[in-house]
Short mmCIF file of C-alpha atoms in Angstrom, two decimals:
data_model
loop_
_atom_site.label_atom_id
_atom_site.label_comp_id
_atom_site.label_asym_id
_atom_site.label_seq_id
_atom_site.Cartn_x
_atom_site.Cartn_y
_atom_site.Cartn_z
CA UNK S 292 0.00 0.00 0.00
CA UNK S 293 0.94 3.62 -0.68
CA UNK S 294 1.98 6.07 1.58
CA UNK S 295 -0.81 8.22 0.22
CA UNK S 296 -3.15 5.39 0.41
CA UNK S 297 -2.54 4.53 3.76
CA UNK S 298 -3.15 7.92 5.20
CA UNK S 299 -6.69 8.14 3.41
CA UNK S 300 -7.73 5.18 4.84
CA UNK S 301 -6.26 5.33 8.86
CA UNK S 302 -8.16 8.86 9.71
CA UNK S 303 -7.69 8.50 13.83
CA UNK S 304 -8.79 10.82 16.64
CA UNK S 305 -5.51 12.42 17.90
CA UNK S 306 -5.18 14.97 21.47
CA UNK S 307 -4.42 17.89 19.95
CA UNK S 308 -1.73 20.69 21.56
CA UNK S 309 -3.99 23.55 23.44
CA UNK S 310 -3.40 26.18 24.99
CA UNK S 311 -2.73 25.97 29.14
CA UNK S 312 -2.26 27.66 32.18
CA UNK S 313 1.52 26.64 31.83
CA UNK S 314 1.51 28.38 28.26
CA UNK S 315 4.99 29.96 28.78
CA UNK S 316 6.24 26.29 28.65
CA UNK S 317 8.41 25.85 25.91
CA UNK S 318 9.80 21.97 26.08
CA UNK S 319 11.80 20.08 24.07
CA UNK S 320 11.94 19.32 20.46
CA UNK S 321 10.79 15.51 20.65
CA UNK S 322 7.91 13.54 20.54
CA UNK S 323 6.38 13.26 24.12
CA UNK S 324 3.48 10.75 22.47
CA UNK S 325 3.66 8.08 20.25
CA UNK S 326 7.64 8.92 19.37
CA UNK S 327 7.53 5.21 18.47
CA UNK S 328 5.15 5.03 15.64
CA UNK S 329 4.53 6.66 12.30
CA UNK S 330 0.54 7.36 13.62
CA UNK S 331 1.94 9.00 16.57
CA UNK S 332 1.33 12.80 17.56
CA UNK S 333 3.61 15.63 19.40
CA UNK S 334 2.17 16.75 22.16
CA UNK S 335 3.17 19.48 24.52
CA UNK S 336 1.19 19.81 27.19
CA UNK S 337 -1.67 18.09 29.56
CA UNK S 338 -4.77 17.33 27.33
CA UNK S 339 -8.04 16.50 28.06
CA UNK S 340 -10.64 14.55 25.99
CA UNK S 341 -12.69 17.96 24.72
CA UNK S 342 -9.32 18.36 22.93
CA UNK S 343 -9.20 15.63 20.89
CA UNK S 344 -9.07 16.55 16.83
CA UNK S 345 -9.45 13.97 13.71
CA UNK S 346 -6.67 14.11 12.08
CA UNK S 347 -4.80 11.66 9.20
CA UNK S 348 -1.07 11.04 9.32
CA UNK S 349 0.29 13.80 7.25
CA UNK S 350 -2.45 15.97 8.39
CA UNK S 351 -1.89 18.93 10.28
CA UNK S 352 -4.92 21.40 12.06
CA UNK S 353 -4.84 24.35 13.89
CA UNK S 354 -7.93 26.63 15.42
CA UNK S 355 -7.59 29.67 16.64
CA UNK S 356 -3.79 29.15 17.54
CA UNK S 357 -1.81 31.90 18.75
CA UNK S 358 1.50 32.12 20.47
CA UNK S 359 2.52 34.68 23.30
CA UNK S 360 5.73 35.83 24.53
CA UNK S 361 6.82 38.06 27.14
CA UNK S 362 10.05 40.58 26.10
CA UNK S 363 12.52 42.25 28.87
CA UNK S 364 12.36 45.42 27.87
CA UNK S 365 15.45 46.24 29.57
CA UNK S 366 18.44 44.30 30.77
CA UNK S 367 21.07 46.95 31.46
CA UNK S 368 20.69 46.56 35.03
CA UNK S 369 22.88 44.02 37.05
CA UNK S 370 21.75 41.60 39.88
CA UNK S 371 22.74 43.37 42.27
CA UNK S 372 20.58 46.43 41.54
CA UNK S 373 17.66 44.18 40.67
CA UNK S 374 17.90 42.79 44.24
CA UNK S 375 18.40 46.31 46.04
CA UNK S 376 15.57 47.89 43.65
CA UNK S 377 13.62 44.63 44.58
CA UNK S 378 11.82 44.45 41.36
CA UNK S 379 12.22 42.82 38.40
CA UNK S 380 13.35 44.24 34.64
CA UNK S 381 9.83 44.97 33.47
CA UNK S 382 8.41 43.09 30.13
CA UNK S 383 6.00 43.92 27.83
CA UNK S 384 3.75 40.99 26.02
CA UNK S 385 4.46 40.46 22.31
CA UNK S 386 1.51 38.13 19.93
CA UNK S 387 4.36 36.06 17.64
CA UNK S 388 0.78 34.66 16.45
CA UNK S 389 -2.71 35.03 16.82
CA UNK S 390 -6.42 33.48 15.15
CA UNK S 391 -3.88 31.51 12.94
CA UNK S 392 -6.79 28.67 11.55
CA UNK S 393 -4.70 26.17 9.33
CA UNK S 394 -5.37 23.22 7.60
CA UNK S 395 -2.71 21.27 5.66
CA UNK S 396 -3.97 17.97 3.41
CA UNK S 397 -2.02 14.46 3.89
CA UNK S 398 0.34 14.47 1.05
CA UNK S 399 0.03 18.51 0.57
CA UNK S 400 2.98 21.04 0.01
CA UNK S 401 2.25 23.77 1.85
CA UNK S 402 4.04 27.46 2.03
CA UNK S 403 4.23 30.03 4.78
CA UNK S 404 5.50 33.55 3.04
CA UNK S 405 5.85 36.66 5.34
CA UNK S 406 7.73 39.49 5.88
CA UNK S 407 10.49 39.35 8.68
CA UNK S 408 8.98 38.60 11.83
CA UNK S 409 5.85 38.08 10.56
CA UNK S 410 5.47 34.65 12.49
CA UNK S 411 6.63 32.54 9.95
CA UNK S 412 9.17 30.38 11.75
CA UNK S 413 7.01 30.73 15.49
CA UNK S 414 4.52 28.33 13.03
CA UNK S 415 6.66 25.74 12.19
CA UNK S 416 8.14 25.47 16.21
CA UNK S 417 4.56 25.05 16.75
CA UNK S 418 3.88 22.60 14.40
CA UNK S 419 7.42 20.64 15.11
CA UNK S 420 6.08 20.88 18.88
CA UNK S 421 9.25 23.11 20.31
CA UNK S 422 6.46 25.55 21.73
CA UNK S 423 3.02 25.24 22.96
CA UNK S 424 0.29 27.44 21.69
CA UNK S 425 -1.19 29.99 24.25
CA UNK S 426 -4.48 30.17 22.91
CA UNK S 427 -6.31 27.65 19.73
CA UNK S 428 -5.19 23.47 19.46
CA UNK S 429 -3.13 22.35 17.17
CA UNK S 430 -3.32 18.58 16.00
CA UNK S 431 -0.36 16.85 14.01
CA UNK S 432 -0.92 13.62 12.54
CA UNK S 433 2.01 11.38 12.48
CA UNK S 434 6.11 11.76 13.05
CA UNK S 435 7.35 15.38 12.07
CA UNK S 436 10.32 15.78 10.87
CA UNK S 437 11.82 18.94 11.16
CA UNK S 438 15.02 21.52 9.65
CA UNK S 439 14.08 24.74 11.21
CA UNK S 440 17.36 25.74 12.83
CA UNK S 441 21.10 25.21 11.99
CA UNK S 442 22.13 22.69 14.44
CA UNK S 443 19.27 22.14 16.27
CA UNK S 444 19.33 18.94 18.14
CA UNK S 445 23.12 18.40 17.65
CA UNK S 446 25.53 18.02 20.25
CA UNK S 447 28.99 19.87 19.58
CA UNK S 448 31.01 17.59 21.16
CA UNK S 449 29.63 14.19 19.29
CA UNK S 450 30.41 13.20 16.61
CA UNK S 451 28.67 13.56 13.06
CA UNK S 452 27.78 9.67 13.39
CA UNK S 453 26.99 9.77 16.93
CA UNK S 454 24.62 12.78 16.30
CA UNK S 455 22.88 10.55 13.33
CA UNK S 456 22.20 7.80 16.14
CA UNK S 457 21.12 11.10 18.87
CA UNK S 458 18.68 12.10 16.88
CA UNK S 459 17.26 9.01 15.61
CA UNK S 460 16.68 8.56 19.39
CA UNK S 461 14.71 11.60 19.85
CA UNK S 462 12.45 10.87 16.89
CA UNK S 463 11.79 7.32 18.51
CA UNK S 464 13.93 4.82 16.14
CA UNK S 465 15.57 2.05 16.88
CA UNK S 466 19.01 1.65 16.99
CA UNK S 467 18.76 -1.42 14.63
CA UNK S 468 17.18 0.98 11.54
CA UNK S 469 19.88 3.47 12.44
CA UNK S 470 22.34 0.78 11.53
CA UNK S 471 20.66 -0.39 8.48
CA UNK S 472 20.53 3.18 7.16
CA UNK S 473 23.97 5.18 8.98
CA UNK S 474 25.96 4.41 5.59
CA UNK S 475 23.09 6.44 3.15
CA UNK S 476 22.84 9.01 5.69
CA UNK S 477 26.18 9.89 5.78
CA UNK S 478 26.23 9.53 2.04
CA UNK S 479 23.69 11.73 1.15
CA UNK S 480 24.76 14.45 3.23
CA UNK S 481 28.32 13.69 1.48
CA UNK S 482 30.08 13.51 5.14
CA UNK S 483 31.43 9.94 5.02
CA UNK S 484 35.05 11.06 5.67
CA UNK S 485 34.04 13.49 8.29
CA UNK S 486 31.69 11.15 10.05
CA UNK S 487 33.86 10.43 13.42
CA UNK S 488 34.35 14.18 13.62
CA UNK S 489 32.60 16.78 16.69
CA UNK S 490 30.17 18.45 14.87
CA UNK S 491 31.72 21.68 16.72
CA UNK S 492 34.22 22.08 13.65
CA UNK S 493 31.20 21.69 11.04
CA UNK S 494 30.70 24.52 8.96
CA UNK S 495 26.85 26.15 8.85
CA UNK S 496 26.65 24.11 5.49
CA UNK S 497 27.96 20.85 6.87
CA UNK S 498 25.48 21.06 9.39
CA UNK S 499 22.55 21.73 7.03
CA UNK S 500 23.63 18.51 4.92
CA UNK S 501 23.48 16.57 8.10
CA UNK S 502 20.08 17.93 9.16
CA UNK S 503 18.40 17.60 6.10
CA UNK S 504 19.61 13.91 5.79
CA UNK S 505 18.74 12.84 9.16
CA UNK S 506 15.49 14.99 8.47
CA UNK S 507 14.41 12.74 5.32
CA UNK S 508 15.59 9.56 6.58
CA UNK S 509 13.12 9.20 9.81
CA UNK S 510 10.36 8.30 7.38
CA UNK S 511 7.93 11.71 8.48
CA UNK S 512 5.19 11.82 7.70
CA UNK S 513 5.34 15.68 8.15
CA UNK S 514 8.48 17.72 6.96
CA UNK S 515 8.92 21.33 7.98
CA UNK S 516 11.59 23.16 5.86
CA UNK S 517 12.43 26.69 7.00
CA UNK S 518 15.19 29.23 5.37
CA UNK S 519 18.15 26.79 6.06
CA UNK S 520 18.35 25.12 2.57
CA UNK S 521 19.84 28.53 1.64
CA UNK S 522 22.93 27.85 3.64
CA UNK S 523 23.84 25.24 1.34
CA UNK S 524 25.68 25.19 -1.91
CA UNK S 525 24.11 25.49 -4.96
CA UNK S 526 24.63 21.85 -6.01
CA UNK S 527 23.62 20.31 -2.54
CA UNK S 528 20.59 22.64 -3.00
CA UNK S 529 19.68 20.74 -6.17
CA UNK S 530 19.79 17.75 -4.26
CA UNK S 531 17.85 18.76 -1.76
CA UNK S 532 15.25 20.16 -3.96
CA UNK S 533 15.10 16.47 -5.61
CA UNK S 534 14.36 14.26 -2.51
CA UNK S 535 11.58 16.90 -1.60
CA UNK S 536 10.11 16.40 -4.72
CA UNK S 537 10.45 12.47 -4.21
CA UNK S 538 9.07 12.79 -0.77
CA UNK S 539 6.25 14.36 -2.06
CA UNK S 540 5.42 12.45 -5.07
CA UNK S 541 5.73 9.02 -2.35
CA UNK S 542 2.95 11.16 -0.46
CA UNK S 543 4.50 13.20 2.00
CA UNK S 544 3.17 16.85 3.98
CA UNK S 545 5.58 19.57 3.55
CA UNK S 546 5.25 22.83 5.39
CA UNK S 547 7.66 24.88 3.57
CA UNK S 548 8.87 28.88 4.78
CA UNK S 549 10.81 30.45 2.30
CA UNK S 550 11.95 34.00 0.73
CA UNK S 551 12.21 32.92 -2.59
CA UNK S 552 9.10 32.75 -4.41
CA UNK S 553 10.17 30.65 -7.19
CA UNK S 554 11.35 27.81 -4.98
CA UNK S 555 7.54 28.76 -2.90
CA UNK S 556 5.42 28.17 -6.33
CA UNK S 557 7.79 25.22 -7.48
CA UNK S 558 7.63 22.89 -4.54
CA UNK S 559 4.10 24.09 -3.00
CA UNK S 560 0.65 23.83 -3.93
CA UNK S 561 -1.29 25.85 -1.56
CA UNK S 562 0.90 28.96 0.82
CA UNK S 563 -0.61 31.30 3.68
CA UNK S 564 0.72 34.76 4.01
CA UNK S 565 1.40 36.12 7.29
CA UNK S 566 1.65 39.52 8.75
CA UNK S 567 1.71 40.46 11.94
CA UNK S 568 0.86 37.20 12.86
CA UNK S 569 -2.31 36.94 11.29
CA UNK S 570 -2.76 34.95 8.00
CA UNK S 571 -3.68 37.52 5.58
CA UNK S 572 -4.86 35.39 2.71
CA UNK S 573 -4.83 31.73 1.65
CA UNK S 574 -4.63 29.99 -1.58
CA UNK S 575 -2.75 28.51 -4.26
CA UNK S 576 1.12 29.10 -3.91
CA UNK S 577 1.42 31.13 -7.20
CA UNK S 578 -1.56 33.46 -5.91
CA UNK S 579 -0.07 34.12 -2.48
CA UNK S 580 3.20 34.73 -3.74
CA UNK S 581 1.82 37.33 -6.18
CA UNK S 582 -0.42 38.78 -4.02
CA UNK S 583 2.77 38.93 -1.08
CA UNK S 584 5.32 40.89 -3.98
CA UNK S 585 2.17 43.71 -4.35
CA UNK S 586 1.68 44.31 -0.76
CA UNK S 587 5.84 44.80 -0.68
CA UNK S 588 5.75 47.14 -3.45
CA UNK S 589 2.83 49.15 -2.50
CA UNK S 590 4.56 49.45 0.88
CA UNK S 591 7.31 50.45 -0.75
CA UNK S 592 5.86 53.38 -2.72
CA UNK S 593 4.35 54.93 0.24
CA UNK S 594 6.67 58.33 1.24
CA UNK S 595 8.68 57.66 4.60
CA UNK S 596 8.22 53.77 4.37
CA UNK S 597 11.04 51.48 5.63
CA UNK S 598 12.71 49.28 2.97
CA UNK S 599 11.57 45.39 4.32
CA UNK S 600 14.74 43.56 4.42
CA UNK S 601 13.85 40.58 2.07
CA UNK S 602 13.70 43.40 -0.38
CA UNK S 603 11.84 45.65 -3.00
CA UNK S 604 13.85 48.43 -3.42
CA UNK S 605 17.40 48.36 -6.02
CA UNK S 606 20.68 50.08 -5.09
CA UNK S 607 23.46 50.77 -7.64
CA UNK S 608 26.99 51.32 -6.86
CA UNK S 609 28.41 54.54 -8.07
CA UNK S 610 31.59 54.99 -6.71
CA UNK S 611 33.96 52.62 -4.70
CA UNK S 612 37.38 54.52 -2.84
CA UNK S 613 39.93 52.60 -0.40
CA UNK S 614 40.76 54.62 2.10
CA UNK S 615 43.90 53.88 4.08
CA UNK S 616 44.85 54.48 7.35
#
């Protein structure tokens, strides 16, 4: 039987992640349910029956989710005069997310575009389970497998090969598939003769190739892909680009964040566009990346507005001087 297949036909009622009384809790990047199995869920917090959500593997929901944060708003003051002033730095409460209502299909390619600090990458820790919504559930059917951060999950003292078998761990497989699979890991992310090495002397694009290898060969059923396939070189990029579109054609869910709107409308078939932490619009990938490119232009145009940093706005050189001394 398919992947695809499968998923149609093993729809099962998983808890889903909600919002709590402990919402600043922010635990670790690892299943804490069903780590063992491919039908399994991530769940962060307590749940409680009324929480429970339908969901496929492959399938990810989300009602009314938002995500809360509290910022020090200043932390020029040392302990010392924190314990004479007997009060602490004071914070202010900052909405990464808020009403976010997502669904993504088993077998879908979805895209997240945004601005900078839209929420974009506050989504996919959601999804991947690193932080608990404060408000909405969230329901994620299946093992996630996730390349959000450069060297997330990696210890710098281990070894590439040790690292391989570390995080096979924390996605819940056994050692025994780890062995069966350690030699086309380390192939694919073209590391063999730097296997026995501490990650610590990996380069940001070393580090990627490991990720995304160890990210592809968990068997997810969910893979989130943020902004760090840009670290790599162009040719490892290719390669990249080639098991995603193999993954997806065997019937895997992508969530999918990037800047570059070809790669966006290539690999996805439906996107979301975020601002503010609010989705703004929803719809097929070449509509939302179209409709994303106005809204920066028409910012843009208006008198006194700042340049956004994924950029609109052309500069040409027009004189270059070395200045010694």
């Amino acid at each position: 039987m398919s992947r695809a297949s499968a998923r149609r036909s093993s729809r099962r009622r998983f808890p889903a992640r909600r919002c709590s009384s402990t919402s600043s809790w922010s635990g670790p990047p690892w299943p804490c349910s069903g780590s063992g199995s491919s039908s399994g869920t991530r769940i962060a917090l307590p749940l409680s029956s009324e929480s429970a959500v339908e969901v496929a593997p492959g399938e990810v929901v989300g009602r009314g989710v938002g995500r809360r944060f509290k910022i020090t708003l200043s932390t020029s003051r040392s302990l010392k005069e924190t314990i004479l002033r007997r009060e602490l730095p004071r914070t202010r409460e900052l909405w990464a997310l808020q009403d976010v209502d997502l669904h993504v299909r088993p077998g879908e390619a979805f895209g997240i575009v945004g601005r900078n600090g839209s929420g974009k990458s506050t989504l996919l820790k959601l999804i991947a389970g690193i932080f608990a919504p404060t408000t909405g559930v969230l329901a994620v059917g299946g093992r996630v497998g996730s390349l959000i951060e450069i060297g997330a999950g990696f210890h710098p003292e281990f070894t590439g090969r040790e690292n391989v078998y570390l995080n096979a761990a924390i996605y819940g497989l056994k050692r025994s598939y780890v062995d069966e699979h350690i030699g086309e890991i380390l192939r694919f992310a073209e590391l063999e003769a730097f296997a026995d090495v501490a990650v610590r002397t990996y380069s940001s694009g070393m580090y990627m190739r490991l990720g995304f290898s160890v990210a592809m060969h968990i068997n997810p059923d969910v893979l989130l892909l943020d902004e760090v396939l840009a670290v790599g070189d162009e040719a490892f990029q290719q390669k990249c680009y080639g098991a995603i579109a193999d993954f997806k054609r065997a019937g895997g869910t992508i969530v999918f964040v990037s800047h570059d709107p070809g790669t966006v409308e290539r690999i996805c078939d439906r996107a979301i566009l975020l601002e503010d932490g609010r989705v703004l619009e929803e719809g097929p990938a070449g509509e939302v990346v179209r409709s994303y490119h106005r809204r920066l232009v028409m910012g843009a145009e208006k008198p006194g507005a700042p340049r956004d940093s994924e950029g609109v706005e052309r500069y040409r050189v027009h004189e270059v001087r070395a200045i010694s001394g």
